[in-house]
Coordinates of C-alpha atoms in Angstrom, one line a residue:
X554 CA -3.4 -254.2 -120.8
X555 CA -0.2 -255.7 -119.2
X556 CA 2.7 -253.9 -117.9
X557 CA 5.7 -255.1 -116.1
X558 CA 4.9 -252.7 -113.3
X559 CA 1.6 -255.2 -112.8
X560 CA 3.9 -257.8 -111.6
X561 CA 6.7 -255.9 -110.1
X562 CA 7.4 -256.3 -106.5
X563 CA 9.5 -255.0 -103.2
X564 CA 11.0 -257.8 -100.6
X565 CA 8.8 -256.1 -97.9
X566 CA 5.6 -256.7 -99.6
X567 CA 3.3 -259.4 -97.9
X568 CA 2.7 -263.1 -99.2
X569 CA -1.0 -262.4 -99.1
X570 CA -0.3 -258.8 -101.4
X571 CA 1.8 -260.9 -103.9
X572 CA -0.7 -263.8 -104.1
X573 CA -3.2 -261.0 -105.1
X574 CA -0.8 -259.8 -107.8
X575 CA -0.4 -263.3 -109.0
X576 CA -3.6 -264.3 -109.2
X577 CA -4.7 -260.8 -111.0
X578 CA -2.1 -261.7 -113.5
X579 CA -1.9 -263.6 -116.4
X580 CA 1.9 -264.4 -116.3
X581 CA 1.4 -266.1 -112.7
X582 CA 4.8 -265.0 -111.5
X583 CA 5.9 -262.0 -109.5
X584 CA 9.4 -260.2 -110.4
X585 CA 11.1 -258.8 -107.4
X586 CA 13.4 -256.1 -107.5
X587 CA 15.3 -253.8 -105.1
X588 CA 15.0 -250.1 -104.8
X589 CA 17.2 -249.5 -107.6
X590 CA 15.0 -251.7 -109.9
X591 CA 17.5 -254.3 -110.1
X592 CA 16.1 -257.7 -110.5
X593 CA 16.9 -259.8 -107.2
X594 CA 14.4 -262.7 -107.5
X595 CA 11.1 -264.3 -108.6
X596 CA 8.2 -265.7 -106.9
X597 CA 5.3 -267.9 -108.0
X598 CA 2.7 -269.9 -106.6
X599 CA 4.7 -272.6 -105.9
X600 CA 7.3 -270.8 -103.9
X601 CA 4.3 -269.3 -101.9
X602 CA 3.0 -273.1 -101.1
X603 CA 6.4 -274.3 -100.0
X604 CA 6.7 -271.1 -97.8
X605 CA 3.5 -271.6 -96.1
X606 CA 4.2 -275.5 -95.5
X607 CA 7.4 -274.2 -93.8
X608 CA 5.4 -272.1 -91.3
X609 CA 5.1 -268.5 -92.8
X610 CA 1.9 -266.8 -92.5
X611 CA 0.4 -264.6 -95.4
X612 CA 0.9 -261.7 -93.1
X613 CA 4.7 -262.6 -93.7
X614 CA 6.9 -260.7 -95.9
X615 CA 8.3 -262.5 -99.3
X616 CA 11.8 -261.7 -98.0
X617 CA 12.3 -265.2 -97.0
X618 CA 10.5 -267.2 -99.4
X619 CA 11.6 -265.5 -102.9
X620 CA 13.8 -267.4 -105.4
X621 CA 17.0 -265.6 -105.2
X622 CA 18.7 -267.2 -108.3
X623 CA 16.2 -267.1 -111.0
X624 CA 17.4 -267.7 -114.9
X625 CA 17.5 -264.8 -116.8
X626 CA 18.2 -263.2 -120.0
X627 CA 20.5 -260.2 -121.0
X628 CA 18.5 -257.6 -123.2
X629 CA 21.2 -258.0 -126.0
X630 CA 20.6 -261.8 -126.4
X631 CA 18.8 -263.2 -129.5
X632 CA 15.2 -264.5 -129.6
X633 CA 16.8 -267.7 -130.6
X634 CA 19.3 -267.7 -127.7
X635 CA 16.6 -267.4 -125.1
X636 CA 14.3 -269.8 -126.9
X637 CA 17.4 -272.4 -126.6
X638 CA 18.0 -271.3 -122.6
X639 CA 14.4 -271.6 -121.9
X640 CA 14.4 -275.0 -123.4
X641 CA 17.3 -276.0 -121.9
X642 CA 16.2 -275.0 -118.1
X643 CA 12.6 -276.3 -119.1
X644 CA 11.1 -272.8 -118.0
X645 CA 8.2 -270.9 -119.6
X646 CA 9.3 -267.5 -118.7
X647 CA 12.7 -265.7 -118.7
X648 CA 13.0 -262.3 -117.0
X649 CA 15.1 -260.0 -119.1
X650 CA 17.8 -257.4 -117.7
X651 CA 19.9 -254.8 -119.2
X652 CA 23.5 -254.7 -118.5
X653 CA 23.2 -253.2 -115.1
X654 CA 20.7 -255.7 -113.9
X655 CA 17.8 -253.3 -114.2
X656 CA 14.7 -255.4 -115.1
X657 CA 13.3 -254.4 -118.5
X658 CA 10.9 -257.3 -119.4
X659 CA 9.5 -260.8 -119.1
X660 CA 9.6 -263.2 -121.8
X661 CA 7.4 -266.0 -122.4
X662 CA 8.4 -269.5 -124.2
X663 CA 5.0 -269.7 -125.9
X664 CA 5.1 -266.1 -127.1
X665 CA 8.5 -266.0 -128.5
X666 CA 8.1 -269.5 -130.5
X667 CA 4.3 -268.2 -132.0
X668 CA 5.3 -264.7 -132.2
X669 CA 2.6 -262.3 -131.7
X670 CA 2.0 -259.1 -133.9
X671 CA 2.8 -255.6 -132.3
X672 CA 1.2 -252.2 -132.7
X673 CA 4.8 -250.5 -132.9
X674 CA 4.8 -249.0 -136.0
X675 CA 8.5 -249.1 -138.1
X676 CA 9.4 -246.3 -140.2
X677 CA 12.5 -247.0 -142.6
X678 CA 14.3 -244.1 -143.7
X679 CA 15.2 -245.4 -147.4
X680 CA 15.2 -242.2 -149.9
X681 CA 19.1 -241.6 -149.8
X682 CA 21.0 -241.3 -153.0
X683 CA 23.7 -243.8 -152.2
X684 CA 26.3 -241.2 -153.7
X685 CA 29.2 -243.2 -151.9
X686 CA 28.4 -246.6 -153.6
X687 CA 28.3 -245.4 -157.0
X688 CA 28.5 -246.6 -159.8
X689 CA 26.4 -249.5 -157.9
X690 CA 23.4 -247.3 -157.1
X691 CA 23.3 -245.3 -160.6
X692 CA 20.3 -247.7 -161.7
X693 CA 19.4 -249.1 -158.2
X694 CA 18.4 -247.5 -154.9
X695 CA 20.8 -248.4 -152.1
X696 CA 18.4 -250.2 -149.9
X697 CA 17.5 -252.5 -153.2
X698 CA 21.5 -253.6 -153.8
X699 CA 21.7 -257.2 -153.3
X700 CA 23.3 -258.8 -150.1
X701 CA 22.9 -262.5 -149.5
X702 CA 21.0 -262.9 -152.9
X703 CA 18.0 -260.4 -151.7
X704 CA 17.8 -256.5 -151.5
X705 CA 19.2 -255.2 -148.2
X706 CA 16.2 -253.7 -147.6
X707 CA 14.2 -257.1 -147.6
X708 CA 16.3 -258.5 -145.0
X709 CA 15.3 -255.3 -142.6
X710 CA 11.8 -256.2 -143.5
X711 CA 12.0 -259.9 -142.5
X712 CA 14.1 -259.1 -139.0
X713 CA 11.0 -256.8 -138.0
X714 CA 8.5 -259.2 -139.1
X715 CA 10.2 -262.1 -137.2
X716 CA 10.0 -260.1 -133.8
X717 CA 6.3 -259.3 -134.8
X718 CA 6.4 -255.8 -135.9
X719 CA 4.6 -256.1 -139.5
X720 CA 3.4 -252.2 -139.5
X721 CA 5.8 -250.7 -141.9
X722 CA 6.2 -247.2 -143.5
X723 CA 9.0 -246.7 -145.8
X724 CA 10.0 -242.7 -146.4
X725 CA 11.2 -242.8 -150.3
X726 CA 12.6 -240.7 -152.6
X727 CA 15.6 -241.7 -155.1
X728 CA 14.5 -244.1 -157.5
X729 CA 11.2 -244.9 -155.4
X730 CA 9.3 -246.9 -157.9
X731 CA 11.8 -249.9 -157.9
X732 CA 11.2 -250.2 -154.1
X733 CA 7.5 -249.9 -154.3
X734 CA 7.4 -251.9 -157.3
X735 CA 9.1 -255.1 -155.4
X736 CA 7.5 -254.5 -152.1
X737 CA 4.0 -253.7 -153.1
X738 CA 1.8 -253.3 -150.0
X739 CA 4.0 -256.0 -148.5
X740 CA 1.4 -258.7 -148.5
X741 CA 4.0 -260.9 -150.1
X742 CA 6.3 -260.6 -147.1
X743 CA 4.0 -261.0 -144.4
X744 CA 3.8 -257.4 -143.6
X745 CA 1.5 -254.2 -144.4
X746 CA 3.6 -251.3 -146.1
X747 CA 2.8 -247.9 -146.9
X748 CA 5.0 -245.1 -148.3
X749 CA 5.5 -241.5 -147.8
X750 CA 7.1 -239.7 -150.7
X751 CA 9.7 -237.0 -149.9
X752 CA 9.7 -234.5 -152.8
X753 CA 12.8 -233.0 -151.4
X754 CA 15.7 -233.9 -149.0
X755 CA 14.3 -234.1 -145.4
X756 CA 16.9 -235.8 -143.8
X757 CA 16.8 -238.8 -141.2
X758 CA 14.2 -237.3 -139.1
X759 CA 12.2 -234.6 -141.4
X760 CA 10.0 -237.0 -143.1
X761 CA 8.5 -237.8 -139.8
X762 CA 6.7 -234.8 -140.0
X763 CA 5.0 -236.0 -143.4
X764 CA 3.3 -239.2 -141.5
X765 CA -0.2 -239.0 -142.2
X766 CA -1.1 -240.1 -138.6
X767 CA 0.6 -239.6 -135.5
X768 CA 1.4 -243.2 -134.0
X769 CA -0.2 -244.0 -130.8
X770 CA 2.8 -246.3 -129.4
X771 CA 6.5 -245.8 -129.5
X772 CA 7.8 -246.4 -133.0
X773 CA 10.8 -247.6 -134.6
X774 CA 12.9 -245.6 -137.0
X775 CA 15.8 -247.1 -138.9
X776 CA 18.1 -246.4 -141.8
X777 CA 17.4 -248.5 -145.0
X778 CA 21.4 -249.3 -145.5
X779 CA 21.8 -251.6 -142.5
X780 CA 22.4 -254.9 -141.7
X781 CA 21.9 -256.2 -138.1
X782 CA 20.7 -259.0 -135.8
X783 CA 19.4 -256.5 -133.3
X784 CA 16.8 -257.6 -131.0
X785 CA 14.0 -254.9 -131.8
X786 CA 11.7 -256.5 -129.1
X787 CA 14.6 -255.7 -126.4
X788 CA 15.0 -252.2 -127.8
X789 CA 11.3 -252.0 -127.2
X790 CA 10.9 -253.3 -123.8
X791 CA 14.0 -251.1 -122.9
X792 CA 12.4 -248.1 -124.0
X793 CA 9.4 -248.6 -122.0
X794 CA 11.0 -249.8 -119.2
X795 CA 12.9 -246.9 -118.8
X796 CA 10.2 -244.4 -119.6
X797 CA 12.5 -243.0 -122.4
X798 CA 11.3 -240.1 -124.8
X799 CA 13.8 -241.2 -127.5
X800 CA 16.4 -244.0 -127.5
X801 CA 19.2 -244.2 -130.0
X802 CA 20.8 -247.7 -130.4
X803 CA 24.8 -247.1 -130.4
X804 CA 27.7 -248.7 -131.3
X805 CA 31.4 -249.0 -130.0
X806 CA 33.9 -247.6 -132.1
X807 CA 37.7 -247.5 -131.7
X808 CA 40.6 -246.8 -133.7
X809 CA 44.5 -246.9 -132.8
X810 CA 46.7 -243.8 -133.3
X811 CA 49.7 -245.5 -135.2
X812 CA 52.2 -242.8 -133.5
X813 CA 53.4 -242.5 -130.2
X814 CA 51.4 -239.4 -128.8
X815 CA 53.5 -236.8 -127.0
X816 CA 51.2 -234.9 -123.9
X817 CA 52.7 -231.3 -123.6
X818 CA 51.7 -229.2 -120.7
X819 CA 53.3 -225.5 -121.3
X820 CA 56.0 -227.0 -123.4
X821 CA 56.7 -229.9 -121.1
X822 CA 56.5 -233.2 -122.2
X823 CA 54.3 -234.9 -119.3
X824 CA 54.1 -238.2 -121.1
X825 CA 54.6 -240.5 -124.3
X826 CA 51.5 -242.9 -124.8
X827 CA 52.6 -245.3 -127.8
X828 CA 49.9 -246.0 -130.2
X829 CA 47.0 -245.5 -127.5
X830 CA 43.5 -246.9 -128.6
X831 CA 40.6 -244.6 -128.5
X832 CA 37.0 -245.8 -127.9
X833 CA 34.0 -244.1 -128.8
X834 CA 30.1 -244.9 -128.6
X835 CA 28.3 -243.8 -132.5
X836 CA 24.9 -243.9 -133.9
X837 CA 23.8 -247.0 -135.2
X838 CA 21.3 -245.4 -137.4
X839 CA 18.3 -247.3 -135.3
X840 CA 15.9 -245.4 -133.0
X841 CA 13.1 -245.9 -131.0
X842 CA 10.8 -242.5 -130.4
X843 CA 7.7 -241.6 -128.1
X844 CA 4.8 -240.5 -130.3
X845 CA 5.0 -237.2 -128.7
X846 CA 8.6 -236.2 -129.6
X847 CA 7.2 -235.5 -133.4
X848 CA 6.0 -232.0 -132.0
X849 CA 10.1 -230.9 -132.0
X850 CA 9.8 -231.7 -135.6
X851 CA 9.6 -228.7 -138.2
X852 CA 7.0 -229.3 -141.0
X853 CA 8.2 -230.4 -144.5
X854 CA 11.9 -229.0 -143.7
X855 CA 15.5 -230.8 -143.8
X856 CA 15.9 -232.3 -140.1
X857 CA 18.4 -234.7 -139.1
X858 CA 18.2 -237.2 -136.1
X859 CA 21.3 -235.9 -134.1
X860 CA 19.1 -232.3 -134.3
X861 CA 16.5 -233.9 -133.0
X862 CA 18.2 -235.8 -130.3
X863 CA 20.3 -232.6 -129.2
X864 CA 16.8 -230.5 -129.3
X865 CA 15.5 -233.1 -126.8
X866 CA 18.4 -233.3 -124.5
X867 CA 18.3 -229.2 -124.4
X868 CA 14.8 -229.7 -123.4
X869 CA 15.8 -231.9 -120.7
X870 CA 13.4 -234.8 -122.2
X871 CA 14.8 -238.7 -121.0
X872 CA 16.8 -239.7 -124.0
X873 CA 18.7 -243.0 -123.9
X874 CA 21.1 -244.8 -125.6
X875 CA 20.7 -248.5 -126.1
X876 CA 24.2 -250.5 -126.9
X877 CA 24.3 -252.9 -129.3
X878 CA 26.6 -255.9 -129.7
X879 CA 24.9 -257.7 -132.1
X880 CA 26.1 -258.1 -135.6
X881 CA 25.9 -254.6 -137.4
X882 CA 27.2 -253.1 -140.7
X883 CA 26.6 -249.8 -142.1
X884 CA 26.7 -250.7 -146.2
X885 CA 28.0 -246.8 -147.1
X886 CA 30.8 -247.6 -149.3
X887 CA 31.9 -250.3 -152.0
X888 CA 34.1 -251.9 -149.5
X889 CA 31.1 -252.0 -146.9
X890 CA 29.1 -253.9 -149.8
X891 CA 31.6 -256.3 -150.7
X892 CA 32.0 -257.1 -146.9
X893 CA 28.3 -257.6 -146.4
X894 CA 27.9 -260.1 -149.1
X895 CA 31.2 -261.8 -147.5
X896 CA 29.7 -261.9 -144.0
X897 CA 25.8 -262.6 -144.8
X898 CA 25.6 -266.1 -144.7
X899 CA 27.4 -266.3 -141.4
X900 CA 25.9 -263.5 -139.9
X901 CA 22.3 -264.7 -140.4
X902 CA 22.4 -268.0 -140.5
X903 CA 22.0 -268.9 -144.0

């Protein structure tokens, strides 16, 4: 199985060694990184041949022959943007980097156009009561509310399927039959859907203890009341590249104090800040988890995702954030629902 490390090299490696790596890999490219794993260039067979024509030997390092200004894509860019970039530049492969320039993936144009199925499970938490959305949820579970002429949950399923994630588990409770009757086994939507019944409130992580089989690959967990254009494939790449145990999508949230804030020290006014703006990162309700973290979740008990992350942090596990800048909306209140319907066509290019 291909891993990014198979084609990652440092500048001090020899041309001969790099050729062996390129020939061995089906990707036919080497990605050159520095000691911090930041992408600094690429190297393919053509680059090596041009180097040899200039007088370099197979025993020389690749320092003077690798391509230093490759076209790259950011981890926050959509699949459509990357396809457009690749076709415009007339290239078949584009390295993927995060906001710090760290290499996290390699995108192939053919694979992007003909999306391959992936083994990672998608677990959707869709059992909530939707109390804050009443009376809309009196007869309809929140994930089944119509936005853009389809249920919120259908948009979520379609977005995961778009990226090749078609193995879906829905954790259901409130008015679960409505969800099951609509989606069935998922075949109508091009996916496979299983259901886990929560006989009591389990929280945003507790239902994971009810999984009949332990996932063998990192898996997604997502709340069923979200609308987002986040690139799920990039989230997976990021999680794997950084060897994370648990990755939380986070969203920047800010609010402005409507007054002048007076800073005081021992009764003395030290400064006055007029209407300061405070910024925070908040959980976006989307997670990527490695299978072995399920051992932290108590069996058949209420357990929230923040509690899981706190436990992982306390145990010094590698826990990361994945900032998202794409469209994202938590449909928690009636005004959020109205906003979602107003924005849907534009956000999802309908």
